[in-house]
């Protein structure tokens, strides 16, 4: 018997669902007690339903669990959603209407005006938006993987200097498209300069993430100008981004680096289990950051920044590296749930 | 006995030198009669001196040639230089002083004010600069591989609309760093966001390439604002570039595409042997261009452009793909020599 | 109007079907006039039905063709089959019963006792088996891609020395599993030591290929002992095989090399359009053959052998490299059709 | 102040030297107090002398250490040698003559008749050979990386069934050739079927490893017949081997699997810090083991075996996967030192 909070995974057989299982296996607060997936999988033992692609083997206790249908008869009231966007919208709404708290990695509800689009280090106060929800439960979402790394790197700058414009070109890992995802025929000796819908997400999500929620409940999006170009490269994990920014207050290179080095936020203050000691790290090696070398910094939750230099067209340019399936997906979602727990947002289901 | 012009290769054992040999093997105008390399190789049979890394086997006739020292006692008066930048400056000057015409891929003389930095489709008139040279011979250079693809894609736009600002982020192939070049330890499951000196080259060379040479001999550099960020990716051949431009005259997407599709220049008019039928091709497939699929367009001499779309920060953004060792190095240099021949600049050595 | 033989492709939208189109585009004897595929594609323009993955662009004339259902109402009587094994057996039989000559790359009829399992350089006399067929048309098959490279390398040895036992371990390219085929998640920084059904094919097909067809029509399989182990590696094209052989007559290393170097067969004697000048080439460079360097030898139709050395357990061991989608699939099938044409087996449909 | 045994690293700047540092950083018994390298590095801070290529960052305490020359004036008497074979022979002898105990990963002394070629799970009794050494110190070596995985997988079989013949074909990771090692030009979209000296090592080392040391001190090599073929594939870490064996006693597939599953040896009995719980693990998934999925089993010290099947030419064939720089190099060497400590062989220097 344990005192941990029982949780379920919706969409447990996909690669993000598997990552949730991997990251929650020894979690100090949460314990997976139910796994949900599509009708095709429901009723099977999880080990029979899943094509396990994580690097560590599937723990036996999960392999033996029976997969459930994604209908609102779960015993655990806290659910992590790794559902595919083709079904997530409707299913998440059904669960939230039945009192479940959904912490989701799916994109469907990201722009609902009463749903927080959360990165705990960036906009923890947006959790307040939940109060506007008419669900008996709740829905909280996290941004797209490529947006998260970007927003984490921008937050310390935005706080200190204000941001006017952002230009970003990404080189994204194949794990971002799930399994099987990208064909090896396209990813050996090649780069694909297109990821469906990705540029649109990167151009719209930051405005909501950096929006201001007033005490009277009004919400104003940030008015950034953003251009994004997204490429898929032959890398397993780790999104690399070439970022250029125009700042409202022009400050020195050293001031920017200090802003990153000194950045710490609510997850660090609350000492959340998945919070990295350093949410952002600056590296001085001119060849860094690189996916293979830096993706596991802070157990995949630290975002690494490097090569800050002045720009002929913007104020500054620099490189950002984040682990797309940890900080950029399952790990970020878990950190959202931890923040909710720490701030009392789970009390009603406990 | 042949009527072809005898030519030599300086720096014949390196990977660019090998590419010269590959591309000149059946050339209709030029015939390789001498191979030069460092003292370490001089005196050896070429097949013993070289670590041949081209995909097609080394033709026997070149394998049997004795490698010469790079001193000005060559019989052929036209020399292609693939010399390393550490020695190219001095050696090329020595040869030019002794009456040799040097068509070079090395960077050393690129910014000499009397040396053309040539792309035949872009600035063929710059050949006139040679007349200012005090050499009894001559030196002509071509730009850096990543600059060439960019400049080719920009030329039709610059002609019709004028360019104010250029932002470019590259994903460059490993062949650009020669052999052995990048370690496989750095290029499997990884991207390296740094290439020494490359960003500086891309930020300075276009201004000279697009500069105006007046009839009175005065030369004015173009006044572009350029920012470049350069990355190395696990691709053998083919540099991909994400480009953003601000134009002087705002025109429609269709007008830009037409400018590329209708672009043709002096090498096409002169029907030069290495000139591609289409110097620039626009592709409408949203996943294109890609290195593996498009690098060999026009025998590696065509630059492919795709994904033209409006930009939130500049006027337009698009993708450029060019073969870095053909159009971007040896092939481009050979086209320079062909242009010189066609326009009479080789007459004095024939 | 042309005098070429009109041909159709069955299964034209898959990657082998596309390779047939690529290789037949400028064929001197055959002209593609019909393209067949599944019901899902039938009625569409080929360019709309296909996800073209070849490196050269799809020629417009094929893009405009309407795709037909694979039912026996084709006008062309010679059909190349790139059908999937799940449907090939039945469809090929239907066409053959209606008088069509099917030259197939599918595995379904390979072991029918009246169907030749053909490699033109290895067992051209097996074409005689057709005479036993009760079809008004005919079916001819070629072996599995990994078997073809092996059989080509063994043929000169078998002729001169006799073969007792064969051990082979393969490292096979991803194009062998079609498109999308292998996931990039499995093929970046990884090897997969399993290919479904492949080891069984390599262990059984050589016995039929090297079987003896007597003048009285009796057929005796060769009695090789074969063990095969098959691995998938991150290579686009080109299967590499580590081969060990026990020979009936023990001869010298030099005699084996001479056997390969002097090997020539009926396709070379008949000067068939797709026949390589050298069906097998021996390389003396100890690091060769390699997929990237040698797969395009003889336009992908030459098999390269290297590193012949004595073996502690067998007589000799060596490395074999062949292009799996050219010599090992579409190119091999086309050579089969060329041999049939040259030897009069197509006369009845002309 | 700590009670740990002070140790030094010879050849600390190379990639194996770095791996020693990584693996010894928090070792419960050993503490690195000195780092030795070539004259070029001596006198520098380690962080200035090294090009650190490990995935985790270099701990500061080692970065600050001054690199020493590799001459026998070290304070720590236990030294791990990652020296290059070009200098290891002489340097290791010098140190051993001066009373140092050298636990080496270099190949130079492997076949000295009084030097153990050790894998702690396979031949721990060979440590006795040290008593024959005339050094005031001692030298112990470990086998080549590809041999270690093979020998670990064979040990349980050899114990139970006896081995007559071994055939092995390897697919080896690039980290095996150090840094920079293999060029990316050779390892993108390619396999290199040659590793200098590797096949010879695999064919000779097992006979010594499985040799019998009698109580009277006589040593008899095992009389295996072995053939090895070695290939380099585009994988960062993890050697995959296709193995075939002929056994003295013919037993069932299940008996072999049980032998692996029940295998445990002296490091497990002694509970050595680096000893994996399971030295060998058998996997029943037909697509396993794979480098990416299994190399980190048991912190890189477990060898994974899979796909056991009957063989047409030998008795059985199966797949072996081991981490080449952990179990196959630095980790294996450290386990050797741990065994020596546990069995009293370090007493004289403590």
mmCIF file of N, CA and C in Angstrom, chain B residues 79-159:
data_model
loop_
_atom_site.group_PDB
_atom_site.id
_atom_site.type_symbol
_atom_site.label_atom_id
_atom_site.label_comp_id
_atom_site.label_asym_id
_atom_site.label_seq_id
_atom_site.Cartn_x
_atom_site.Cartn_y
_atom_site.Cartn_z
ATOM 1 N N UNK B 79 45.570 26.604 -64.570
ATOM 2 C CA UNK B 79 45.641 25.739 -63.395
ATOM 3 C C UNK B 79 44.414 25.918 -62.515
ATOM 4 N N UNK B 80 43.855 24.790 -62.120
ATOM 5 C CA UNK B 80 42.759 24.807 -61.141
ATOM 6 C C UNK B 80 43.357 24.630 -59.756
ATOM 7 N N UNK B 81 43.017 25.518 -58.861
ATOM 8 C CA UNK B 81 43.607 25.436 -57.527
ATOM 9 C C UNK B 81 42.610 24.919 -56.504
ATOM 10 N N UNK B 82 42.993 23.777 -55.897
ATOM 11 C CA UNK B 82 42.239 23.208 -54.775
ATOM 12 C C UNK B 82 43.152 23.225 -53.557
ATOM 13 N N UNK B 83 44.068 24.194 -53.532
ATOM 14 C CA UNK B 83 45.053 24.258 -52.452
ATOM 15 C C UNK B 83 44.383 24.594 -51.127
ATOM 16 N N UNK B 84 44.974 24.100 -50.067
ATOM 17 C CA UNK B 84 44.512 24.431 -48.727
ATOM 18 C C UNK B 84 44.817 25.902 -48.445
ATOM 19 N N UNK B 85 43.905 26.542 -47.692
ATOM 20 C CA UNK B 85 44.056 27.969 -47.417
ATOM 21 C C UNK B 85 45.377 28.285 -46.713
ATOM 22 N N UNK B 86 45.959 27.296 -46.049
ATOM 23 C CA UNK B 86 47.205 27.566 -45.332
ATOM 24 C C UNK B 86 48.369 27.845 -46.271
ATOM 25 N N UNK B 87 48.272 27.417 -47.522
ATOM 26 C CA UNK B 87 49.373 27.634 -48.477
ATOM 27 C C UNK B 87 48.918 28.308 -49.777
ATOM 28 N N UNK B 88 47.614 28.373 -50.006
ATOM 29 C CA UNK B 88 47.117 28.815 -51.315
ATOM 30 C C UNK B 88 47.528 30.251 -51.644
ATOM 31 N N UNK B 89 47.485 31.138 -50.661
ATOM 32 C CA UNK B 89 47.747 32.549 -50.947
ATOM 33 C C UNK B 89 49.073 32.750 -51.643
ATOM 34 N N UNK B 90 50.111 32.246 -51.048
ATOM 35 C CA UNK B 90 51.461 32.469 -51.559
ATOM 36 C C UNK B 90 51.688 31.727 -52.883
ATOM 37 N N UNK B 91 51.286 30.474 -52.942
ATOM 38 C CA UNK B 91 51.538 29.676 -54.146
ATOM 39 C C UNK B 91 50.788 30.255 -55.343
ATOM 40 N N UNK B 92 49.536 30.630 -55.146
ATOM 41 C CA UNK B 92 48.774 31.174 -56.280
ATOM 42 C C UNK B 92 49.404 32.473 -56.788
ATOM 43 N N UNK B 93 49.880 33.300 -55.875
ATOM 44 C CA UNK B 93 50.553 34.542 -56.285
ATOM 45 C C UNK B 93 51.800 34.238 -57.115
ATOM 46 N N UNK B 94 52.587 33.281 -56.653
ATOM 47 C CA UNK B 94 53.810 32.910 -57.384
ATOM 48 C C UNK B 94 53.503 32.484 -58.814
ATOM 49 N N UNK B 95 52.502 31.623 -58.958
ATOM 50 C CA UNK B 95 52.139 31.159 -60.298
ATOM 51 C C UNK B 95 51.624 32.316 -61.159
ATOM 52 N N UNK B 96 50.782 33.146 -60.568
ATOM 53 C CA UNK B 96 50.211 34.250 -61.354
ATOM 54 C C UNK B 96 51.311 35.206 -61.812
ATOM 55 N N UNK B 97 52.288 35.385 -60.944
ATOM 56 C CA UNK B 97 53.423 36.245 -61.323
ATOM 57 C C UNK B 97 54.229 35.665 -62.477
ATOM 58 N N UNK B 98 54.167 34.353 -62.626
ATOM 59 C CA UNK B 98 54.931 33.703 -63.700
ATOM 60 C C UNK B 98 54.070 33.457 -64.933
ATOM 61 N N UNK B 99 52.920 34.089 -65.020
ATOM 62 C CA UNK B 99 52.137 34.020 -66.243
ATOM 63 C C UNK B 99 51.032 32.981 -66.250
ATOM 64 N N UNK B 100 50.865 32.254 -65.175
ATOM 65 C CA UNK B 100 49.814 31.235 -65.124
ATOM 66 C C UNK B 100 48.450 31.854 -64.807
ATOM 67 N N UNK B 101 47.431 31.280 -65.368
ATOM 68 C CA UNK B 101 46.075 31.681 -65.011
ATOM 69 C C UNK B 101 45.539 30.690 -63.984
ATOM 70 N N UNK B 102 45.230 31.226 -62.811
ATOM 71 C CA UNK B 102 44.794 30.402 -61.694
ATOM 72 C C UNK B 102 43.290 30.581 -61.504
ATOM 73 N N UNK B 103 42.549 29.490 -61.636
ATOM 74 C CA UNK B 103 41.125 29.530 -61.335
ATOM 75 C C UNK B 103 40.987 28.766 -60.023
ATOM 76 N N UNK B 104 40.668 29.485 -58.970
ATOM 77 C CA UNK B 104 40.876 28.936 -57.634
ATOM 78 C C UNK B 104 39.583 28.750 -56.862
ATOM 79 N N UNK B 105 39.612 27.689 -56.047
ATOM 80 C CA UNK B 105 38.539 27.455 -55.089
ATOM 81 C C UNK B 105 38.958 27.870 -53.678
ATOM 82 N N UNK B 106 40.196 28.325 -53.518
ATOM 83 C CA UNK B 106 40.683 28.693 -52.181
ATOM 84 C C UNK B 106 40.188 30.087 -51.814
ATOM 85 N N UNK B 107 40.168 30.357 -50.523
ATOM 86 C CA UNK B 107 39.561 31.605 -50.078
ATOM 87 C C UNK B 107 40.526 32.786 -50.042
ATOM 88 N N UNK B 108 41.824 32.507 -50.177
ATOM 89 C CA UNK B 108 42.831 33.527 -49.834
ATOM 90 C C UNK B 108 42.719 34.825 -50.611
ATOM 91 N N UNK B 109 42.495 34.747 -51.922
ATOM 92 C CA UNK B 109 42.485 35.966 -52.731
ATOM 93 C C UNK B 109 41.086 36.509 -52.989
ATOM 94 N N UNK B 110 40.090 35.933 -52.314
ATOM 95 C CA UNK B 110 38.712 36.322 -52.641
ATOM 96 C C UNK B 110 38.436 37.810 -52.479
ATOM 97 N N UNK B 111 39.086 38.421 -51.518
ATOM 98 C CA UNK B 111 38.797 39.831 -51.292
ATOM 99 C C UNK B 111 39.897 40.772 -51.793
ATOM 100 N N UNK B 112 40.842 40.257 -52.559
ATOM 101 C CA UNK B 112 41.777 41.157 -53.265
ATOM 102 C C UNK B 112 40.929 42.026 -54.179
ATOM 103 N N UNK B 113 41.217 43.313 -54.204
ATOM 104 C CA UNK B 113 40.271 44.191 -54.917
ATOM 105 C C UNK B 113 40.321 44.022 -56.442
ATOM 106 N N UNK B 114 41.390 43.416 -56.938
ATOM 107 C CA UNK B 114 41.462 43.204 -58.383
ATOM 108 C C UNK B 114 41.151 41.752 -58.784
ATOM 109 N N UNK B 115 40.654 40.976 -57.830
ATOM 110 C CA UNK B 115 40.350 39.567 -58.121
ATOM 111 C C UNK B 115 38.830 39.361 -58.142
ATOM 112 N N UNK B 116 38.301 38.847 -59.236
ATOM 113 C CA UNK B 116 36.854 38.580 -59.280
ATOM 114 C C UNK B 116 36.480 37.437 -58.331
ATOM 115 N N UNK B 117 35.373 37.624 -57.638
ATOM 116 C CA UNK B 117 34.786 36.560 -56.806
ATOM 117 C C UNK B 117 33.545 36.115 -57.586
ATOM 118 N N UNK B 118 33.729 35.094 -58.415
ATOM 119 C CA UNK B 118 32.843 34.840 -59.551
ATOM 120 C C UNK B 118 31.861 33.692 -59.389
ATOM 121 N N UNK B 119 30.643 33.945 -59.775
ATOM 122 C CA UNK B 119 29.686 32.885 -60.100
ATOM 123 C C UNK B 119 29.165 33.247 -61.492
ATOM 124 N N UNK B 120 29.447 32.426 -62.501
ATOM 125 C CA UNK B 120 29.184 32.838 -63.882
ATOM 126 C C UNK B 120 27.752 33.301 -64.141
ATOM 127 N N UNK B 121 26.776 32.716 -63.461
ATOM 128 C CA UNK B 121 25.401 33.158 -63.692
ATOM 129 C C UNK B 121 25.087 34.453 -62.940
ATOM 130 N N UNK B 122 25.908 34.831 -61.993
ATOM 131 C CA UNK B 122 25.567 35.950 -61.130
ATOM 132 C C UNK B 122 26.310 37.234 -61.509
ATOM 133 N N UNK B 123 27.603 37.141 -61.670
ATOM 134 C CA UNK B 123 28.386 38.362 -61.920
ATOM 135 C C UNK B 123 29.453 38.162 -62.988
ATOM 136 N N UNK B 124 29.053 37.685 -64.161
ATOM 137 C CA UNK B 124 30.051 37.386 -65.196
ATOM 138 C C UNK B 124 30.856 38.622 -65.602
ATOM 139 N N UNK B 125 30.254 39.799 -65.467
ATOM 140 C CA UNK B 125 30.969 41.017 -65.853
ATOM 141 C C UNK B 125 32.157 41.321 -64.946
ATOM 142 N N UNK B 126 32.181 40.727 -63.758
ATOM 143 C CA UNK B 126 33.308 40.994 -62.855
ATOM 144 C C UNK B 126 34.638 40.488 -63.399
ATOM 145 N N UNK B 127 34.564 39.650 -64.425
ATOM 146 C CA UNK B 127 35.819 39.168 -65.033
ATOM 147 C C UNK B 127 36.699 40.328 -65.459
ATOM 148 N N UNK B 128 36.066 41.431 -65.788
ATOM 149 C CA UNK B 128 36.808 42.646 -66.187
ATOM 150 C C UNK B 128 37.854 43.065 -65.163
ATOM 151 N N UNK B 129 37.575 42.733 -63.890
ATOM 152 C CA UNK B 129 38.508 43.116 -62.825
ATOM 153 C C UNK B 129 39.921 42.624 -63.105
ATOM 154 N N UNK B 130 40.007 41.511 -63.817
ATOM 155 C CA UNK B 130 41.322 40.937 -64.116
ATOM 156 C C UNK B 130 42.244 41.964 -64.752
ATOM 157 N N UNK B 131 41.655 42.819 -65.522
ATOM 158 C CA UNK B 131 42.491 43.792 -66.244
ATOM 159 C C UNK B 131 43.278 44.695 -65.311
ATOM 160 N N UNK B 132 42.772 44.818 -64.081
ATOM 161 C CA UNK B 132 43.508 45.629 -63.102
ATOM 162 C C UNK B 132 44.698 44.884 -62.513
ATOM 163 N N UNK B 133 44.711 43.541 -62.681
ATOM 164 C CA UNK B 133 45.759 42.770 -62.010
ATOM 165 C C UNK B 133 47.121 43.067 -62.598
ATOM 166 N N UNK B 134 48.134 43.112 -61.744
ATOM 167 C CA UNK B 134 49.493 43.366 -62.220
ATOM 168 C C UNK B 134 50.243 42.076 -62.491
ATOM 169 N N UNK B 135 49.554 40.920 -62.306
ATOM 170 C CA UNK B 135 50.187 39.643 -62.626
ATOM 171 C C UNK B 135 50.368 39.522 -64.127
ATOM 172 N N UNK B 136 51.430 38.821 -64.554
ATOM 173 C CA UNK B 136 51.534 38.476 -65.977
ATOM 174 C C UNK B 136 50.492 37.411 -66.297
ATOM 175 N N UNK B 137 50.132 36.614 -65.285
ATOM 176 C CA UNK B 137 49.016 35.675 -65.413
ATOM 177 C C UNK B 137 47.744 36.302 -64.852
ATOM 178 N N UNK B 138 46.980 35.510 -64.104
ATOM 179 C CA UNK B 138 45.742 36.037 -63.519
ATOM 180 C C UNK B 138 45.243 35.112 -62.414
ATOM 181 N N UNK B 139 44.434 35.672 -61.544
ATOM 182 C CA UNK B 139 43.776 34.876 -60.504
ATOM 183 C C UNK B 139 42.274 35.181 -60.512
ATOM 184 N N UNK B 140 41.489 34.128 -60.566
ATOM 185 C CA UNK B 140 40.035 34.259 -60.444
ATOM 186 C C UNK B 140 39.588 33.299 -59.339
ATOM 187 N N UNK B 141 38.703 33.740 -58.475
ATOM 188 C CA UNK B 141 38.255 32.885 -57.369
ATOM 189 C C UNK B 141 36.755 32.629 -57.453
ATOM 190 N N UNK B 142 36.311 31.600 -56.733
ATOM 191 C CA UNK B 142 34.864 31.452 -56.563
ATOM 192 C C UNK B 142 34.528 31.512 -55.077
ATOM 193 N N UNK B 143 33.274 31.805 -54.736
ATOM 194 C CA UNK B 143 32.920 31.976 -53.321
ATOM 195 C C UNK B 143 32.879 30.649 -52.574
ATOM 196 N N UNK B 144 32.678 30.772 -51.291
ATOM 197 C CA UNK B 144 32.473 29.647 -50.394
ATOM 198 C C UNK B 144 31.243 28.834 -50.841
ATOM 199 N N UNK B 145 31.268 27.522 -50.585
ATOM 200 C CA UNK B 145 30.190 26.641 -51.053
ATOM 201 C C UNK B 145 28.804 27.087 -50.594
ATOM 202 N N UNK B 146 28.695 27.510 -49.340
ATOM 203 C CA UNK B 146 27.364 27.879 -48.844
ATOM 204 C C UNK B 146 26.915 29.219 -49.422
ATOM 205 N N UNK B 147 27.863 30.084 -49.769
ATOM 206 C CA UNK B 147 27.515 31.368 -50.382
ATOM 207 C C UNK B 147 26.989 31.167 -51.797
ATOM 208 N N UNK B 148 27.566 30.215 -52.513
ATOM 209 C CA UNK B 148 27.210 30.044 -53.927
ATOM 210 C C UNK B 148 25.736 29.691 -54.095
ATOM 211 N N UNK B 149 25.269 28.709 -53.318
ATOM 212 C CA UNK B 149 23.852 28.346 -53.414
ATOM 213 C C UNK B 149 22.952 29.526 -53.098
ATOM 214 N N UNK B 150 23.310 30.239 -52.047
ATOM 215 C CA UNK B 150 22.528 31.414 -51.653
ATOM 216 C C UNK B 150 22.508 32.467 -52.759
ATOM 217 N N UNK B 151 23.680 32.785 -53.291
ATOM 218 C CA UNK B 151 23.766 33.848 -54.296
ATOM 219 C C UNK B 151 23.012 33.484 -55.569
ATOM 220 N N UNK B 152 23.072 32.211 -55.945
ATOM 221 C CA UNK B 152 22.332 31.758 -57.129
ATOM 222 C C UNK B 152 20.827 31.959 -56.923
ATOM 223 N N UNK B 153 20.340 31.615 -55.739
ATOM 224 C CA UNK B 153 18.907 31.753 -55.474
ATOM 225 C C UNK B 153 18.498 33.217 -55.380
ATOM 226 N N UNK B 154 19.416 34.060 -54.944
ATOM 227 C CA UNK B 154 19.084 35.480 -54.770
ATOM 228 C C UNK B 154 19.157 36.271 -56.067
ATOM 229 N N UNK B 155 20.015 35.827 -56.987
ATOM 230 C CA UNK B 155 20.274 36.618 -58.193
ATOM 231 C C UNK B 155 18.988 37.013 -58.930
ATOM 232 N N UNK B 156 18.092 36.052 -59.221
ATOM 233 C CA UNK B 156 16.877 36.452 -59.964
ATOM 234 C C UNK B 156 16.035 37.455 -59.183
ATOM 235 N N UNK B 157 16.049 37.370 -57.854
ATOM 236 C CA UNK B 157 15.283 38.304 -57.037
ATOM 237 C C UNK B 157 15.956 39.671 -57.046
ATOM 238 N N UNK B 158 17.262 39.667 -56.921
ATOM 239 C CA UNK B 158 18.009 40.926 -56.854
ATOM 240 C C UNK B 158 17.816 41.700 -58.160
ATOM 241 N N UNK B 159 17.862 40.999 -59.267
ATOM 242 C CA UNK B 159 17.673 41.630 -60.572
ATOM 243 C C UNK B 159 16.338 42.350 -60.682
#
